[in-house]
Amino acid sequence: MSAKKGLHLTLKIWRQKNSKTKGQFETYKISDVSTDSSFLEMLDILNENLINDGKEPIAFDHDCREGICGMCSLYINGRAHGPDTGITTCQLHMRMFKDGETIVIEPWRSAAFPVIKDLMVDRSAFDRVMAAGGFISVNTSGNTLDANAIPVPKEDADKAMDAAACIGCGACVATCKNGSAMLFVGAKVSQFALLPQGRVEAKRRVLNMVKAMDEEGFGNCSNTGACEVECPKGISLENIARMNREYMAALADRG
């Protein structure tokens, strides 16, 4: 039996030294790539070839490679995380591409996500939005209730868990024509707002997180829905609507 033929590909990859320098696409050829390889494994092979040739490898983010951490954020052929749906870049396999295909690979494009180097961007803006209000406090003065003893409607619990599935990869921002972070912030607001433990700081939380989001330079939502389509965890637009309701109620309460 003959060996399985690998893919021969042309890669157009964004190279940029840092956020202060001008970047450009550079073209690379790679051969005999197994269709069973992941996209990141293909980049590993390319980097090994570059190092062997005495050239600088391509910088890209990665960590768990299990679709959990959200680090492996790449814009591939005009789509966040590539041509498949419901997956992160590390879960994308080379069988999704054809032999001889040209693949264009870019970093996230957003003013709030400046390029660190090549395909790596700084997503610490998300961390600062979370720090602005993504927490709960508990009264421990002798009357603390066990979380499992607090009744929560199953529908609310399910929606909270769905919102908490957000991994903060930034695909919603990268795919939005306005660079909006509303889906991310909506998910983080919702996962607390839907549960009784999160109601104590609910009004302060949503006001602070929306303020932080605006200060970081993210764009406004115009309800095109691209964020939901490209989100690897299928976070629903319902979370944006919920955040808007929470925000308006907090504003009204503040007067």
Tab-separated table of C-alpha atoms in Angstrom:
chain	number	residue	atom	x	y	z
A	1	MET	CA	0.000	0.000	0.000
A	2	SER	CA	1.341	3.444	-0.943
A	3	ALA	CA	1.960	6.003	1.761
A	4	LYS	CA	-0.627	8.704	2.251
A	5	LYS	CA	0.305	11.847	0.334
A	6	GLY	CA	0.889	15.008	2.367
A	7	LEU	CA	-0.227	18.526	1.526
A	8	HIS	CA	1.931	21.018	-0.362
A	9	LEU	CA	0.925	24.517	0.737
A	10	THR	CA	1.758	28.168	0.240
A	11	LEU	CA	1.549	30.200	3.433
A	12	LYS	CA	1.193	33.974	3.444
A	13	ILE	CA	1.997	34.949	7.026
A	14	TRP	CA	1.986	38.356	8.695
A	15	ARG	CA	5.420	39.247	10.062
A	16	GLN	CA	5.862	42.244	12.369
A	17	LYS	CA	8.742	42.901	14.733
A	18	ASN	CA	6.625	44.767	17.319
A	19	SER	CA	3.715	47.190	17.666
A	20	LYS	CA	5.928	50.139	16.701
A	21	THR	CA	7.162	48.777	13.382
A	22	LYS	CA	5.388	48.262	10.083
A	23	GLY	CA	4.473	44.686	9.267
A	24	GLN	CA	4.103	42.825	5.992
A	25	PHE	CA	3.091	39.458	4.591
A	26	GLU	CA	5.849	36.993	3.834
A	27	THR	CA	5.374	33.865	1.726
A	28	TYR	CA	6.546	30.397	2.715
A	29	LYS	CA	6.297	27.014	1.059
A	30	ILE	CA	5.738	23.883	3.093
A	31	SER	CA	5.517	20.323	1.806
A	32	ASP	CA	4.298	16.896	2.853
A	33	VAL	CA	2.041	18.127	5.683
A	34	SER	CA	-0.076	15.325	7.112
A	35	THR	CA	-3.821	15.891	6.949
A	36	ASP	CA	-3.931	14.475	10.473
A	37	SER	CA	-1.788	17.354	11.779
A	38	SER	CA	-3.338	20.248	13.638
A	39	PHE	CA	-2.875	23.767	12.284
A	40	LEU	CA	-0.453	24.602	15.088
A	41	GLU	CA	1.544	21.440	14.407
A	42	MET	CA	1.867	22.620	10.813
A	43	LEU	CA	3.262	25.947	12.092
A	44	ASP	CA	5.626	24.007	14.360
A	45	ILE	CA	6.959	22.168	11.311
A	46	LEU	CA	7.373	25.440	9.434
A	47	ASN	CA	9.258	26.981	12.363
A	48	GLU	CA	11.533	23.953	12.599
A	49	ASN	CA	12.350	24.359	8.921
A	50	LEU	CA	13.041	28.081	9.389
A	51	ILE	CA	15.329	27.430	12.354
A	52	ASN	CA	17.233	24.763	10.398
A	53	ASP	CA	17.713	27.325	7.623
A	54	GLY	CA	19.067	29.877	10.103
A	55	LYS	CA	15.972	32.091	9.885
A	56	GLU	CA	13.838	33.595	12.629
A	57	PRO	CA	10.793	31.469	13.524
A	58	ILE	CA	7.265	32.865	13.457
A	59	ALA	CA	5.892	33.961	16.832
A	60	PHE	CA	2.394	32.744	17.649
A	61	ASP	CA	0.464	32.159	20.864
A	62	HIS	CA	-0.368	28.688	22.163
A	63	ASP	CA	-0.742	26.883	25.460
A	64	CYS	CA	-3.108	24.000	26.222
A	65	ARG	CA	-3.792	22.977	22.597
A	66	GLU	CA	-7.078	21.489	23.805
A	67	GLY	CA	-9.510	24.293	22.990
A	68	ILE	CA	-9.672	25.502	26.583
A	69	CYS	CA	-7.281	28.406	27.139
A	70	GLY	CA	-8.081	30.553	24.081
A	71	MET	CA	-4.442	31.470	23.451
A	72	CYS	CA	-4.178	30.075	19.916
A	73	SER	CA	-5.921	33.000	18.249
A	74	LEU	CA	-5.262	33.324	14.520
A	75	TYR	CA	-7.146	34.851	11.599
A	76	ILE	CA	-7.009	32.226	8.856
A	77	ASN	CA	-8.236	32.859	5.306
A	78	GLY	CA	-10.439	35.699	6.510
A	79	ARG	CA	-12.030	33.863	9.448
A	80	ALA	CA	-11.284	33.830	13.149
A	81	HIS	CA	-9.867	30.394	14.042
A	82	GLY	CA	-10.142	29.268	10.416
A	83	PRO	CA	-12.656	27.565	8.111
A	84	ASP	CA	-14.227	25.175	10.628
A	85	THR	CA	-16.904	26.177	13.166
A	86	GLY	CA	-17.167	25.714	16.929
A	87	ILE	CA	-13.419	25.195	17.377
A	88	THR	CA	-10.286	27.103	18.311
A	89	THR	CA	-7.216	27.286	16.062
A	90	CYS	CA	-5.489	24.461	17.944
A	91	GLN	CA	-8.465	22.193	17.155
A	92	LEU	CA	-8.321	23.001	13.439
A	93	HIS	CA	-6.854	20.157	11.391
A	94	MET	CA	-5.108	20.279	8.055
A	95	ARG	CA	-7.717	18.009	6.462
A	96	MET	CA	-9.814	21.193	6.155
A	97	PHE	CA	-7.401	22.406	3.453
A	98	LYS	CA	-6.652	21.218	-0.080
A	99	ASP	CA	-3.345	20.284	-1.641
A	100	GLY	CA	-1.760	23.289	-3.339
A	101	GLU	CA	-3.901	25.782	-1.417
A	102	THR	CA	-2.676	29.208	-0.339
A	103	ILE	CA	-3.412	29.967	3.318
A	104	VAL	CA	-3.369	33.544	4.618
A	105	ILE	CA	-2.543	33.777	8.339
A	106	GLU	CA	-2.931	37.022	10.304
A	107	PRO	CA	-3.072	38.178	13.926
A	108	TRP	CA	-6.271	39.578	15.430
A	109	ARG	CA	-6.955	43.017	13.940
A	110	SER	CA	-8.136	45.424	16.643
A	111	ALA	CA	-6.865	48.691	18.050
A	112	ALA	CA	-7.466	47.249	21.524
A	113	PHE	CA	-5.250	44.218	20.698
A	114	PRO	CA	-1.869	45.691	19.639
A	115	VAL	CA	0.577	43.342	17.944
A	116	ILE	CA	3.350	42.044	20.191
A	117	LYS	CA	5.202	40.214	17.425
A	118	ASP	CA	4.151	38.482	14.200
A	119	LEU	CA	0.908	36.627	15.010
A	120	MET	CA	0.867	37.437	18.737
A	121	VAL	CA	-1.336	40.232	20.090
A	122	ASP	CA	-1.700	41.776	23.531
A	123	ARG	CA	-5.141	40.818	24.884
A	124	SER	CA	-4.558	42.168	28.387
A	125	ALA	CA	-7.415	44.624	27.728
A	126	PHE	CA	-9.724	41.693	28.493
A	127	ASP	CA	-7.976	41.182	31.834
A	128	ARG	CA	-8.461	44.830	32.750
A	129	VAL	CA	-12.161	44.669	31.863
A	130	MET	CA	-12.518	41.603	34.078
A	131	ALA	CA	-10.616	43.259	36.919
A	132	ALA	CA	-12.982	46.232	36.726
A	133	GLY	CA	-15.879	44.183	37.984
A	134	GLY	CA	-15.658	40.469	37.381
A	135	PHE	CA	-15.889	39.242	40.968
A	136	ILE	CA	-18.348	38.528	43.763
A	137	SER	CA	-18.062	39.092	47.506
A	138	VAL	CA	-19.569	36.912	50.192
A	139	ASN	CA	-20.656	37.896	53.693
A	140	THR	CA	-18.792	35.473	55.970
A	141	SER	CA	-20.008	36.894	59.279
A	142	GLY	CA	-21.445	33.645	60.553
A	143	ASN	CA	-24.443	33.401	58.229
A	144	THR	CA	-22.828	32.163	55.044
A	145	LEU	CA	-24.950	29.745	53.040
A	146	ASP	CA	-23.496	26.840	51.136
A	147	ALA	CA	-23.808	27.569	47.421
A	148	ASN	CA	-25.537	24.242	46.845
A	149	ALA	CA	-28.222	25.238	49.366
A	150	ILE	CA	-29.287	28.313	47.382
A	151	PRO	CA	-32.153	27.510	44.991
A	152	VAL	CA	-31.395	28.467	41.395
A	153	PRO	CA	-33.835	27.815	38.531
A	154	LYS	CA	-32.331	25.277	36.128
A	155	GLU	CA	-32.853	27.585	33.150
A	156	ASP	CA	-30.851	30.332	34.871
A	157	ALA	CA	-28.125	27.899	35.913
A	158	ASP	CA	-27.851	26.559	32.364
A	159	LYS	CA	-27.609	30.067	30.894
A	160	ALA	CA	-24.986	31.057	33.470
A	161	MET	CA	-22.904	27.995	32.619
A	162	ASP	CA	-23.250	28.706	28.891
A	163	ALA	CA	-21.993	32.263	29.458
A	164	ALA	CA	-19.137	31.021	31.652
A	165	ALA	CA	-17.947	28.851	28.746
A	166	CYS	CA	-16.327	31.963	27.222
A	167	ILE	CA	-12.557	31.415	27.047
A	168	GLY	CA	-11.649	35.035	26.257
A	169	CYS	CA	-9.940	34.189	22.975
A	170	GLY	CA	-11.021	37.439	21.327
A	171	ALA	CA	-12.555	35.916	18.186
A	172	CYS	CA	-15.650	38.063	18.754
A	173	VAL	CA	-13.538	41.229	18.643
A	174	ALA	CA	-11.467	40.072	15.667
A	175	THR	CA	-14.473	39.165	13.539
A	176	CYS	CA	-16.562	42.237	14.394
A	177	LYS	CA	-16.339	45.021	11.803
A	178	ASN	CA	-16.371	47.500	14.712
A	179	GLY	CA	-13.909	45.612	16.929
A	180	SER	CA	-16.587	45.308	19.604
A	181	ALA	CA	-16.069	43.333	22.827
A	182	MET	CA	-19.766	43.284	23.696
A	183	LEU	CA	-20.100	39.498	23.416
A	184	PHE	CA	-17.142	38.930	25.738
A	185	VAL	CA	-18.304	41.498	28.305
A	186	GLY	CA	-21.903	40.337	27.976
A	187	ALA	CA	-20.858	36.779	28.767
A	188	LYS	CA	-18.832	37.837	31.805
A	189	VAL	CA	-21.660	40.034	33.110
A	190	SER	CA	-24.244	37.306	32.488
A	191	GLN	CA	-22.421	34.493	34.258
A	192	PHE	CA	-22.694	36.483	37.502
A	193	ALA	CA	-25.993	38.308	36.898
A	194	LEU	CA	-27.929	35.072	36.378
A	195	LEU	CA	-26.965	33.650	39.781
A	196	PRO	CA	-28.029	34.939	43.226
A	197	GLN	CA	-24.409	35.021	44.407
A	198	GLY	CA	-23.653	37.606	41.754
A	199	ARG	CA	-26.491	39.996	42.506
A	200	VAL	CA	-24.766	41.818	45.379
A	201	GLU	CA	-22.423	43.793	43.090
A	202	ALA	CA	-24.519	43.426	39.922
A	203	LYS	CA	-25.148	47.126	39.302
A	204	ARG	CA	-21.623	48.241	40.154
A	205	ARG	CA	-20.150	45.408	38.144
A	206	VAL	CA	-21.902	46.130	34.861
A	207	LEU	CA	-21.242	49.874	35.093
A	208	ASN	CA	-17.546	49.351	35.778
A	209	MET	CA	-17.039	46.676	33.134
A	210	VAL	CA	-18.780	48.641	30.390
A	211	LYS	CA	-16.782	51.728	31.340
A	212	ALA	CA	-13.531	49.746	31.221
A	213	MET	CA	-14.517	48.244	27.858
A	214	ASP	CA	-15.046	51.710	26.385
A	215	GLU	CA	-11.801	53.036	27.862
A	216	GLU	CA	-9.846	50.177	26.266
A	217	GLY	CA	-10.942	51.344	22.821
A	218	PHE	CA	-13.271	48.541	21.760
A	219	GLY	CA	-15.893	49.522	19.181
A	220	ASN	CA	-19.667	49.597	19.495
A	221	CYS	CA	-21.963	46.669	18.732
A	222	SER	CA	-24.130	47.010	15.622
A	223	ASN	CA	-25.861	43.609	15.948
A	224	THR	CA	-24.472	41.976	12.819
A	225	GLY	CA	-24.108	38.694	14.730
A	226	ALA	CA	-20.675	37.800	13.324
A	227	CYS	CA	-19.329	37.409	16.865
A	228	GLU	CA	-21.787	34.641	17.707
A	229	VAL	CA	-21.094	32.820	14.432
A	230	GLU	CA	-17.318	32.768	14.937
A	231	CYS	CA	-17.266	32.199	18.705
A	232	PRO	CA	-15.658	28.773	19.268
A	233	LYS	CA	-17.881	28.212	22.315
A	234	GLY	CA	-21.123	29.382	20.718
A	235	ILE	CA	-21.741	32.241	23.163
A	236	SER	CA	-25.208	33.626	22.398
A	237	LEU	CA	-26.108	37.195	21.474
A	238	GLU	CA	-28.651	36.935	24.299
A	239	ASN	CA	-25.796	37.814	26.618
A	240	ILE	CA	-25.368	41.199	24.938
A	241	ALA	CA	-29.078	41.916	25.374
A	242	ARG	CA	-28.869	40.873	29.035
A	243	MET	CA	-25.864	43.117	29.618
A	244	ASN	CA	-27.718	46.045	28.045
A	245	ARG	CA	-30.702	45.458	30.333
A	246	GLU	CA	-28.439	45.217	33.371
A	247	TYR	CA	-26.640	48.383	32.324
A	248	MET	CA	-29.806	50.423	31.786
A	249	ALA	CA	-31.235	49.248	35.117
A	250	ALA	CA	-28.006	50.198	36.890
A	251	LEU	CA	-28.020	53.642	35.281
A	252	ALA	CA	-31.644	54.203	36.275
A	253	ASP	CA	-30.936	53.117	39.847
A	254	ARG	CA	-27.947	55.442	40.071
A	255	GLY	CA	-30.097	58.320	38.850
